[in-house]
Coordinates of N, CA and C in Angstrom, one line a residue:
M162 N 23.2 5.2 -33.6 CA 22.1 4.9 -32.6 C 22.3 5.7 -31.3
P163 N 21.2 6.2 -30.7 CA 21.3 7.0 -29.5 C 21.9 6.1 -28.4
P164 N 22.6 6.8 -27.4 CA 23.2 6.0 -26.3 C 22.1 5.3 -25.5
K165 N 22.3 4.1 -25.0 CA 21.4 3.4 -24.2 C 21.1 4.1 -22.9
R166 N 19.9 4.3 -22.5 CA 19.6 5.0 -21.2 C 20.0 4.1 -20.1
S167 N 20.5 4.6 -19.0 CA 20.9 3.8 -17.9 C 19.7 3.7 -16.9
A168 N 19.8 2.6 -16.1 CA 18.7 2.4 -15.2 C 18.6 3.6 -14.2
E169 N 19.8 4.1 -13.8 CA 19.8 5.2 -12.9 C 19.2 6.5 -13.5
R170 N 19.4 6.7 -14.7 CA 18.9 7.9 -15.3 C 17.3 7.8 -15.5
H171 N 16.9 6.5 -15.8 CA 15.5 6.3 -16.0 C 14.8 6.5 -14.6
A172 N 15.4 6.0 -13.5 CA 14.9 6.2 -12.2 C 14.8 7.7 -11.8
E173 N 15.8 8.4 -12.2 CA 15.9 9.9 -11.9 C 14.7 10.6 -12.6
V174 N 14.5 10.3 -13.9 CA 13.4 10.9 -14.6 C 12.0 10.6 -14.0
L175 N 11.9 9.3 -13.6 CA 10.6 8.9 -13.0 C 10.4 9.5 -11.6
D176 N 11.5 9.6 -10.9 CA 11.4 10.3 -9.5 C 11.0 11.7 -9.7
A177 N 11.5 12.4 -10.7 CA 11.2 13.8 -10.9 C 9.7 13.9 -11.3
A178 N 9.2 13.0 -12.2 CA 7.8 13.0 -12.6 C 6.9 12.8 -11.4
I179 N 7.2 11.8 -10.6 CA 6.4 11.5 -9.4 C 6.3 12.7 -8.5
E180 N 7.4 13.4 -8.3 CA 7.4 14.5 -7.3 C 6.6 15.7 -7.9
L181 N 6.7 15.9 -9.2 CA 5.9 17.0 -9.8 C 4.4 16.6 -9.8
I182 N 4.1 15.4 -10.0 CA 2.7 15.0 -9.9 C 2.1 15.1 -8.5
R183 N 2.9 14.8 -7.5 CA 2.5 15.0 -6.1 C 2.2 16.5 -5.9
Q184 N 3.0 17.3 -6.4 CA 2.8 18.8 -6.2 C 1.7 19.4 -7.0
K185 N 1.6 19.0 -8.3 CA 0.7 19.7 -9.2 C -0.4 18.9 -9.8
G186 N -0.4 17.6 -9.5 CA -1.4 16.7 -10.1 C -1.0 16.3 -11.5
I187 N -1.6 15.2 -12.0 CA -1.3 14.7 -13.3 C -1.7 15.7 -14.4
D188 N -2.8 16.4 -14.3 CA -3.3 17.3 -15.3 C -2.4 18.6 -15.3
G189 N -1.9 19.0 -14.1 CA -1.2 20.2 -14.0 C 0.3 20.0 -14.3
T190 N 0.7 18.8 -14.5 CA 2.1 18.5 -14.8 C 2.3 18.2 -16.3
S191 N 3.1 19.0 -17.0 CA 3.3 18.8 -18.4 C 4.6 18.1 -18.7
L192 N 4.7 17.5 -19.9 CA 5.9 16.8 -20.2 C 7.1 17.8 -20.2
Q193 N 6.8 19.1 -20.5 CA 7.9 20.1 -20.5 C 8.3 20.3 -19.0
D194 N 7.4 20.3 -18.1 CA 7.8 20.4 -16.7 C 8.8 19.3 -16.3
I195 N 8.5 18.1 -16.7 CA 9.3 17.0 -16.3 C 10.7 17.1 -17.0
A196 N 10.7 17.5 -18.3 CA 11.9 17.7 -19.0 C 12.8 18.8 -18.3
D197 N 12.2 19.9 -17.9 CA 12.9 21.0 -17.3 C 13.5 20.5 -15.9
A198 N 12.7 19.6 -15.2 CA 13.1 19.2 -13.9 C 14.4 18.4 -13.9
V199 N 14.6 17.6 -15.0 CA 15.8 16.8 -15.2 C 16.8 17.3 -16.2
G200 N 16.5 18.5 -16.7 CA 17.5 19.2 -17.6 C 17.7 18.5 -18.9
I201 N 16.6 18.1 -19.5 CA 16.7 17.5 -20.9 C 15.6 18.2 -21.8
K202 N 15.7 18.0 -23.1 CA 14.7 18.5 -24.0 C 13.4 17.6 -23.9
K203 N 12.3 18.3 -24.2 CA 11.0 17.6 -24.1 C 11.0 16.4 -25.0
G204 N 11.5 16.5 -26.2 CA 11.5 15.3 -27.1 C 12.3 14.1 -26.6
S205 N 13.3 14.4 -25.7 CA 14.1 13.3 -25.2 C 13.4 12.4 -24.2
L206 N 12.2 12.9 -23.7 CA 11.4 12.1 -22.8 C 10.9 10.9 -23.4
N207 N 10.8 10.9 -24.8 CA 10.3 9.7 -25.5 C 11.2 8.5 -25.2
T208 N 12.5 8.8 -24.8 CA 13.4 7.7 -24.5 C 12.9 6.9 -23.2
Y209 N 12.1 7.6 -22.4 CA 11.7 7.1 -21.1 C 10.3 6.7 -21.1
F210 N 9.4 7.5 -21.7 CA 8.0 7.2 -21.8 C 7.4 8.1 -22.9
A211 N 6.4 7.5 -23.6 CA 5.9 8.2 -24.8 C 4.7 9.1 -24.5
S212 N 4.1 8.9 -23.4 CA 2.8 9.6 -23.1 C 2.6 9.6 -21.6
K213 N 1.6 10.3 -21.2 CA 1.2 10.3 -19.8 C 0.6 9.0 -19.4
E214 N -0.1 8.3 -20.3 CA -0.6 7.0 -20.0 C 0.5 6.0 -19.7
E215 N 1.6 6.1 -20.4 CA 2.7 5.2 -20.2 C 3.4 5.6 -18.9
L216 N 3.4 6.9 -18.6 CA 4.0 7.3 -17.3 C 3.2 6.8 -16.1
V217 N 1.9 6.8 -16.2 CA 1.0 6.2 -15.2 C 1.4 4.7 -15.0
E218 N 1.6 4.0 -16.0 CA 1.9 2.6 -15.9 C 3.3 2.4 -15.2
L219 N 4.2 3.2 -15.6 CA 5.5 3.2 -14.9 C 5.5 3.5 -13.4
I220 N 4.6 4.4 -13.1 CA 4.5 4.8 -11.7 C 3.8 3.6 -10.9
Q221 N 2.8 3.0 -11.5 CA 2.2 1.8 -10.9 C 3.2 0.7 -10.7
A222 N 4.0 0.5 -11.7 CA 5.0 -0.6 -11.6 C 6.0 -0.2 -10.5
R223 N 6.4 1.0 -10.4 CA 7.3 1.5 -9.3 C 6.7 1.3 -7.9
F224 N 5.4 1.7 -7.8 CA 4.8 1.5 -6.5 C 4.7 0.0 -6.1
T225 N 4.4 -0.8 -7.0 CA 4.2 -2.2 -6.7 C 5.6 -2.8 -6.4
E226 N 6.6 -2.5 -7.1 CA 8.0 -3.0 -6.8 C 8.4 -2.5 -5.4
V227 N 8.2 -1.3 -5.1 CA 8.6 -0.8 -3.8 C 7.8 -1.5 -2.7
A228 N 6.6 -1.6 -2.9 CA 5.7 -2.3 -1.9 C 6.2 -3.7 -1.6
D229 N 6.4 -4.5 -2.7 CA 6.8 -5.8 -2.5 C 8.1 -5.9 -1.7
H230 N 9.1 -5.0 -2.0 CA 10.3 -5.0 -1.3 C 10.2 -4.7 0.2
E231 N 9.4 -3.6 0.5 CA 9.2 -3.2 1.8 C 8.4 -4.2 2.7
L232 N 7.4 -4.9 2.1 CA 6.6 -5.9 2.8 C 7.5 -7.0 3.3
V233 N 8.4 -7.4 2.4 CA 9.4 -8.5 2.8 C 10.2 -8.1 4.0
K234 N 10.7 -6.9 3.9 CA 11.6 -6.4 5.0 C 10.8 -6.4 6.3
I235 N 9.5 -5.9 6.3 CA 8.7 -5.9 7.5 C 8.4 -7.3 8.0
A236 N 8.0 -8.2 7.1 CA 7.6 -9.5 7.5 C 8.8 -10.3 8.1
E237 N 10.0 -10.0 7.7 CA 11.2 -10.7 8.2 C 11.8 -10.1 9.5
R238 N 11.1 -9.2 10.1 CA 11.6 -8.6 11.3 C 11.4 -9.5 12.5
S239 N 12.5 -10.1 13.0 CA 12.4 -11.0 14.1 C 12.2 -10.3 15.4
D240 N 12.5 -9.0 15.5 CA 12.4 -8.3 16.7 C 10.9 -7.9 17.1
L241 N 10.0 -8.2 16.2 CA 8.6 -7.8 16.4 C 7.7 -9.1 16.6
A242 N 6.8 -9.0 17.5 CA 5.8 -10.1 17.6 C 4.9 -10.0 16.4
P243 N 4.2 -11.1 16.1 CA 3.3 -11.2 14.9 C 2.3 -10.1 14.8
D244 N 1.7 -9.7 15.9 CA 0.7 -8.6 15.8 C 1.4 -7.3 15.5
Q245 N 2.6 -7.1 16.0 CA 3.3 -5.9 15.8 C 3.8 -5.8 14.3
R246 N 4.2 -6.9 13.8 CA 4.5 -7.0 12.3 C 3.3 -6.7 11.5
L247 N 2.1 -7.2 11.9 CA 0.9 -6.9 11.1 C 0.6 -5.4 11.2
R248 N 0.8 -4.8 12.3 CA 0.5 -3.4 12.5 C 1.4 -2.6 11.5
E249 N 2.7 -3.0 11.5 CA 3.6 -2.3 10.6 C 3.3 -2.5 9.1
L250 N 2.9 -3.7 8.8 CA 2.4 -4.0 7.4 C 1.2 -3.1 7.0
L251 N 0.3 -3.0 7.9 CA -0.9 -2.2 7.7 C -0.6 -0.7 7.6
Y252 N 0.3 -0.3 8.4 CA 0.7 1.1 8.3 C 1.3 1.4 7.0
F253 N 2.2 0.5 6.6 CA 2.9 0.7 5.3 C 1.8 0.8 4.2
H254 N 0.8 -0.1 4.2 CA -0.2 -0.1 3.2 C -1.0 1.2 3.2
A255 N -1.3 1.7 4.4 CA -2.0 2.9 4.5 C -1.2 4.1 3.9
E256 N 0.1 4.1 4.3 CA 1.0 5.2 3.8 C 1.2 5.1 2.3
H257 N 1.2 3.9 1.8 CA 1.4 3.7 0.4 C 0.2 4.2 -0.4
C258 N -1.0 4.0 0.2 CA -2.2 4.4 -0.5 C -2.5 5.9 -0.4
T259 N -1.8 6.6 0.5 CA -2.1 8.0 0.7 C -1.0 8.9 0.2
L260 N -0.2 8.4 -0.7 CA 0.8 9.2 -1.4 C 0.1 10.4 -2.1
R261 N 0.7 11.5 -2.1 CA 0.1 12.7 -2.7 C 0.1 12.6 -4.2
I262 N -0.6 11.7 -4.8 CA -0.7 11.5 -6.2 C -2.1 11.9 -6.7
S263 N -2.2 12.6 -7.8 CA -3.5 13.0 -8.3 C -4.3 11.8 -8.7
S264 N -5.6 12.0 -8.8 CA -6.6 10.9 -8.9 C -6.4 10.0 -10.1
P265 N -6.0 10.5 -11.3 CA -5.8 9.5 -12.4 C -4.7 8.5 -12.1
V266 N -3.6 8.9 -11.5 CA -2.6 8.0 -11.1 C -3.0 7.1 -10.0
L267 N -3.6 7.6 -9.0 CA -4.1 6.8 -7.8 C -5.1 5.8 -8.3
V268 N -6.1 6.2 -9.1 CA -7.1 5.3 -9.6 C -6.4 4.2 -10.4
G269 N -5.4 4.6 -11.2 CA -4.7 3.6 -12.0 C -4.0 2.6 -11.1
F270 N -3.4 3.0 -10.0 CA -2.8 2.1 -9.1 C -3.9 1.2 -8.4
M271 N -5.0 1.8 -8.0 CA -6.0 1.1 -7.3 C -6.7 0.1 -8.2
Q272 N -6.6 0.3 -9.6 CA -7.2 -0.7 -10.5 C -6.5 -2.1 -10.3
L273 N -5.4 -2.1 -9.7 CA -4.8 -3.4 -9.5 C -5.7 -4.3 -8.6
W274 N -6.6 -3.6 -7.9 CA -7.4 -4.3 -6.9 C -8.9 -4.5 -7.5
T275 N -9.1 -4.2 -8.7 CA -10.4 -4.4 -9.3 C -10.7 -5.8 -9.6
S276 N -11.9 -6.0 -10.1 CA -12.4 -7.4 -10.4 C -11.5 -8.0 -11.5
P277 N -11.1 -9.3 -11.4 CA -10.3 -9.9 -12.5 C -10.9 -9.8 -13.9
S278 N -12.2 -9.6 -13.9 CA -12.9 -9.6 -15.2 C -12.9 -8.2 -15.8
S279 N -12.4 -7.2 -15.1 CA -12.4 -5.8 -15.6 C -11.4 -5.7 -16.7
P280 N -11.5 -4.7 -17.6 CA -10.6 -4.5 -18.7 C -9.2 -4.2 -18.2
D281 N -9.1 -3.5 -17.0 CA -7.8 -3.1 -16.5 C -7.2 -4.1 -15.5
G282 N -7.9 -5.3 -15.4 CA -7.5 -6.2 -14.3 C -6.8 -7.5 -14.9
R283 N -6.2 -7.3 -16.1 CA -5.6 -8.5 -16.7 C -4.5 -9.2 -15.9
H284 N -3.7 -8.3 -15.3 CA -2.6 -8.9 -14.5 C -2.8 -8.8 -13.0
Q285 N -4.1 -8.4 -12.7 CA -4.4 -8.2 -11.3 C -4.4 -9.4 -10.4
P286 N -4.9 -10.6 -10.7 CA -5.0 -11.7 -9.8 C -3.6 -12.0 -9.2
A287 N -2.6 -12.2 -10.0 CA -1.3 -12.6 -9.5 C -0.7 -11.5 -8.6
V288 N -0.9 -10.2 -9.0 CA -0.3 -9.1 -8.2 C -1.0 -9.0 -6.8
V289 N -2.3 -9.2 -6.8 CA -3.0 -9.1 -5.6 C -2.7 -10.2 -4.6
R290 N -2.7 -11.5 -5.2 CA -2.4 -12.6 -4.4 C -1.0 -12.5 -3.7
E291 N 0.0 -12.1 -4.5 CA 1.3 -12.0 -4.0 C 1.4 -10.9 -2.9
Y292 N 0.8 -9.8 -3.1 CA 0.8 -8.7 -2.2 C 0.1 -9.0 -0.9
Q293 N -1.1 -9.7 -1.0 CA -1.8 -10.1 0.2 C -1.2 -11.2 1.0
R294 N -0.4 -12.0 0.3 CA 0.1 -13.3 0.9 C 0.8 -13.0 2.2
T295 N 1.6 -11.9 2.2 CA 2.4 -11.6 3.5 C 1.4 -11.3 4.6
F296 N 0.4 -10.5 4.3 CA -0.6 -10.1 5.4 C -1.3 -11.4 5.9
V297 N -1.7 -12.2 5.0 CA -2.5 -13.5 5.3 C -1.6 -14.4 6.2
E298 N -0.4 -14.5 5.9 CA 0.5 -15.4 6.6 C 0.7 -14.9 8.1
V299 N 0.8 -13.5 8.2 CA 1.0 -13.0 9.6 C -0.3 -13.1 10.4
V300 N -1.4 -12.9 9.8 CA -2.7 -13.1 10.5 C -2.9 -14.5 10.9
A301 N -2.5 -15.5 10.1 CA -2.6 -16.9 10.4 C -1.7 -17.2 11.6
E302 N -0.5 -16.6 11.6 CA 0.5 -16.8 12.7 C -0.1 -16.2 14.0
C303 N -0.8 -15.1 13.9 CA -1.4 -14.5 15.1 C -2.4 -15.5 15.7
S304 N -3.2 -16.1 14.8 CA -4.2 -17.1 15.3 C -3.5 -18.3 15.9
R305 N -2.5 -18.8 15.2 CA -1.8 -20.0 15.7 C -1.2 -19.8 17.1
K306 N -0.7 -18.6 17.3 CA -0.1 -18.2 18.6 C -1.1 -17.7 19.6
R307 N -2.4 -17.7 19.3 CA -3.5 -17.3 20.1 C -3.4 -15.9 20.5
I308 N -2.8 -15.1 19.7 CA -2.8 -13.6 19.9 C -4.2 -13.1 19.4
F309 N -4.6 -13.7 18.3 CA -6.0 -13.5 17.8 C -6.8 -14.7 18.0
R310 N -8.1 -14.6 18.1 CA -9.0 -15.7 18.1 C -8.9 -16.4 16.7
K311 N -9.5 -17.5 16.6 CA -9.5 -18.3 15.3 C -10.4 -17.5 14.3
V312 N -9.7 -17.1 13.2 CA -10.4 -16.3 12.2 C -10.0 -16.8 10.8
D313 N -10.8 -16.4 9.8 CA -10.5 -16.7 8.4 C -9.4 -15.7 8.0
P314 N -8.1 -16.1 7.8 CA -7.1 -15.1 7.5 C -7.4 -14.2 6.3
E315 N -7.8 -14.8 5.2 CA -8.1 -14.0 4.0 C -9.2 -13.0 4.2
L316 N -10.3 -13.4 4.8 CA -11.4 -12.5 5.0 C -10.9 -11.4 6.0
T317 N -10.1 -11.7 7.0 CA -9.6 -10.7 7.9 C -8.7 -9.7 7.2
V318 N -7.9 -10.2 6.4 CA -7.0 -9.3 5.6 C -7.7 -8.4 4.7
N319 N -8.7 -8.9 4.0 CA -9.5 -8.1 3.1 C -10.1 -6.9 3.9
G320 N -10.7 -7.2 5.1 CA -11.2 -6.1 5.9 C -10.2 -5.1 6.4
L321 N -9.1 -5.6 6.9 CA -8.0 -4.8 7.4 C -7.4 -3.9 6.3
M322 N -7.1 -4.5 5.2 CA -6.5 -3.8 4.1 C -7.5 -2.8 3.5
G323 N -8.7 -3.2 3.5 CA -9.8 -2.3 3.0 C -9.8 -1.0 3.8
S324 N -9.8 -1.1 5.1 CA -9.8 0.1 5.9 C -8.6 1.0 5.7
M325 N -7.5 0.4 5.5 CA -6.2 1.1 5.2 C -6.3 1.8 3.8
S326 N -6.8 1.1 2.8 CA -6.9 1.6 1.5 C -7.8 2.8 1.4
W327 N -8.9 2.8 2.2 CA -9.9 3.9 2.2 C -9.3 5.2 2.7
C328 N -8.1 5.1 3.4 CA -7.5 6.4 3.8 C -7.1 7.2 2.6
A329 N -6.9 6.6 1.5 CA -6.5 7.4 0.3 C -7.6 8.4 -0.1
F330 N -8.8 8.1 0.3 CA -9.9 8.9 -0.2 C -10.4 10.0 0.8
W331 N -10.0 9.9 2.0 CA -10.4 10.9 3.0 C -9.3 11.6 3.7
Y332 N -8.1 11.0 3.8 CA -7.0 11.6 4.6 C -6.3 12.7 3.9
H333 N -6.2 13.8 4.6 CA -5.4 15.0 4.2 C -4.6 15.4 5.4
E334 N -3.3 15.5 5.2 CA -2.4 15.8 6.3 C -2.7 17.2 6.9
D335 N -3.0 18.2 6.1 CA -3.3 19.5 6.6 C -4.5 19.5 7.5
Q336 N -5.5 18.7 7.1 CA -6.7 18.6 7.9 C -6.7 17.7 9.1
H337 N -6.0 16.5 8.9 CA -6.1 15.5 9.9 C -4.8 15.3 10.7
G338 N -3.8 15.9 10.3 CA -2.5 15.8 11.0 C -1.7 14.5 10.6
P339 N -0.7 14.1 11.3 CA 0.1 13.0 10.9 C -0.7 11.7 10.7
L340 N -0.3 10.9 9.8 CA -1.1 9.7 9.5 C -1.0 8.6 10.5
R341 N 0.2 8.4 11.1 CA 0.5 7.3 12.0 C -0.5 7.2 13.1
P342 N -0.7 8.3 13.9 CA -1.6 8.1 15.0 C -3.1 7.7 14.6
L343 N -3.5 8.3 13.5 CA -4.9 7.9 13.0 C -4.9 6.4 12.6
V344 N -3.9 6.0 11.9 CA -3.9 4.6 11.5 C -3.8 3.7 12.8
D345 N -3.0 4.1 13.7 CA -2.9 3.3 15.0 C -4.3 3.1 15.7
K346 N -5.1 4.2 15.7 CA -6.4 4.1 16.3 C -7.3 3.1 15.5
I347 N -7.2 3.2 14.2 CA -8.1 2.3 13.4 C -7.6 0.8 13.6
I348 N -6.3 0.6 13.6 CA -5.8 -0.7 13.9 C -6.1 -1.2 15.3
D349 N -6.1 -0.3 16.3 CA -6.4 -0.7 17.6 C -7.9 -1.2 17.7
M350 N -8.8 -0.5 17.0 CA -10.2 -0.9 17.1 C -10.3 -2.3 16.4
A351 N -9.6 -2.5 15.3 CA -9.7 -3.8 14.6 C -9.1 -4.9 15.4
F352 N -7.9 -4.7 16.0 CA -7.3 -5.7 16.8 C -8.0 -6.1 18.0
D353 N -8.7 -5.1 18.6 CA -9.5 -5.3 19.8 C -10.6 -6.3 19.6
G354 N -11.1 -6.3 18.4 CA -12.1 -7.3 18.1 C -11.6 -8.7 17.7
L355 N -10.3 -8.7 17.4 CA -9.6 -10.0 16.9 C -8.9 -10.7 18.0
R356 N -8.6 -10.0 19.1 CA -7.7 -10.6 20.1 C -8.5 -11.7 20.9
T357 N -7.7 -12.7 21.3 CA -8.3 -13.8 22.1 C -8.7 -13.2 23.5
R358 N -9.9 -13.6 23.9 CA -10.3 -13.1 25.2 C -10.2 -14.2 26.3
P359 N -9.8 -13.9 27.5 CA -9.8 -15.0 28.5 C -11.2 -15.4 28.9
R360 N -11.4 -16.7 29.0 CA -12.7 -17.1 29.3 C -13.1 -16.7 30.7
A361 N -14.4 -16.3 30.9 CA -14.9 -16.0 32.2 C -15.1 -17.2 33.0
S362 N -14.9 -17.2 34.3 CA -15.1 -18.4 35.1 C -16.5 -18.7 35.2
G363 N -16.8 -20.0 35.1 CA -18.2 -20.4 35.2 C -19.0 -20.2 33.9
G364 N -20.0 -21.0 33.7 CA -20.8 -20.9 32.5 C -22.0 -20.1 32.7
A365 N -22.9 -20.1 31.7 CA -24.1 -19.3 31.8 C -25.0 -19.8 32.9
K366 N -25.1 -21.1 33.1 CA -26.0 -21.6 34.1 C -25.5 -21.2 35.5
E367 N -24.2 -21.3 35.7 CA -23.6 -21.0 37.0 C -23.8 -19.5 37.3
R368 N -23.7 -18.6 36.3 CA -23.9 -17.2 36.5 C -25.3 -16.9 36.8
A369 N -26.2 -17.7 36.2 CA -27.7 -17.5 36.4 C -28.0 -17.9 37.8
A370 N -27.4 -19.0 38.3 CA -27.7 -19.5 39.6 C -27.3 -18.5 40.7
N371 N -26.2 -17.7 40.4 CA -25.7 -16.8 41.4 C -26.6 -15.5 41.3

């Protein structure tokens, strides 16, 4: 029997594949390219994945695993106010969606957010609910602490995350510069509409009388 592949070696092969796809695209990356990058024979890649389709699935799983881990770390930061934590969560989501991955892989990852009735959405509802849950909880905390006005947390999160996700389809670092300042501007506009406003003194009748 062939030696059992180690988790470290599997991660090394996947890391090499992701980096090549970032540079050359999924269509421009051959299995031979990946094998050469890790110093093995092309046929040995079958130990790790049998096709590009399976490779895409592995990349999706990697992205989701990394995302879940990072979201927890951000959400547990006690040094940040709730709205600052939400800002960091949204930036991470934008950064996650703008990875330099060619369209078939990116679309494959984005299919996690498709309709539950879609052919590729079989495992989508649980994945989406768990991913969104952290964002929803922080928005609700912002409302409880009157940082934001009273809003529907789920609807708010759908809008905020949607604007971050869309960065994947228009943002290019060479053209637009660093991502963070752009994302901060988008978040500032959104937060400006969510923040609690101090009530003006006097009502409408009083202002009219003056």
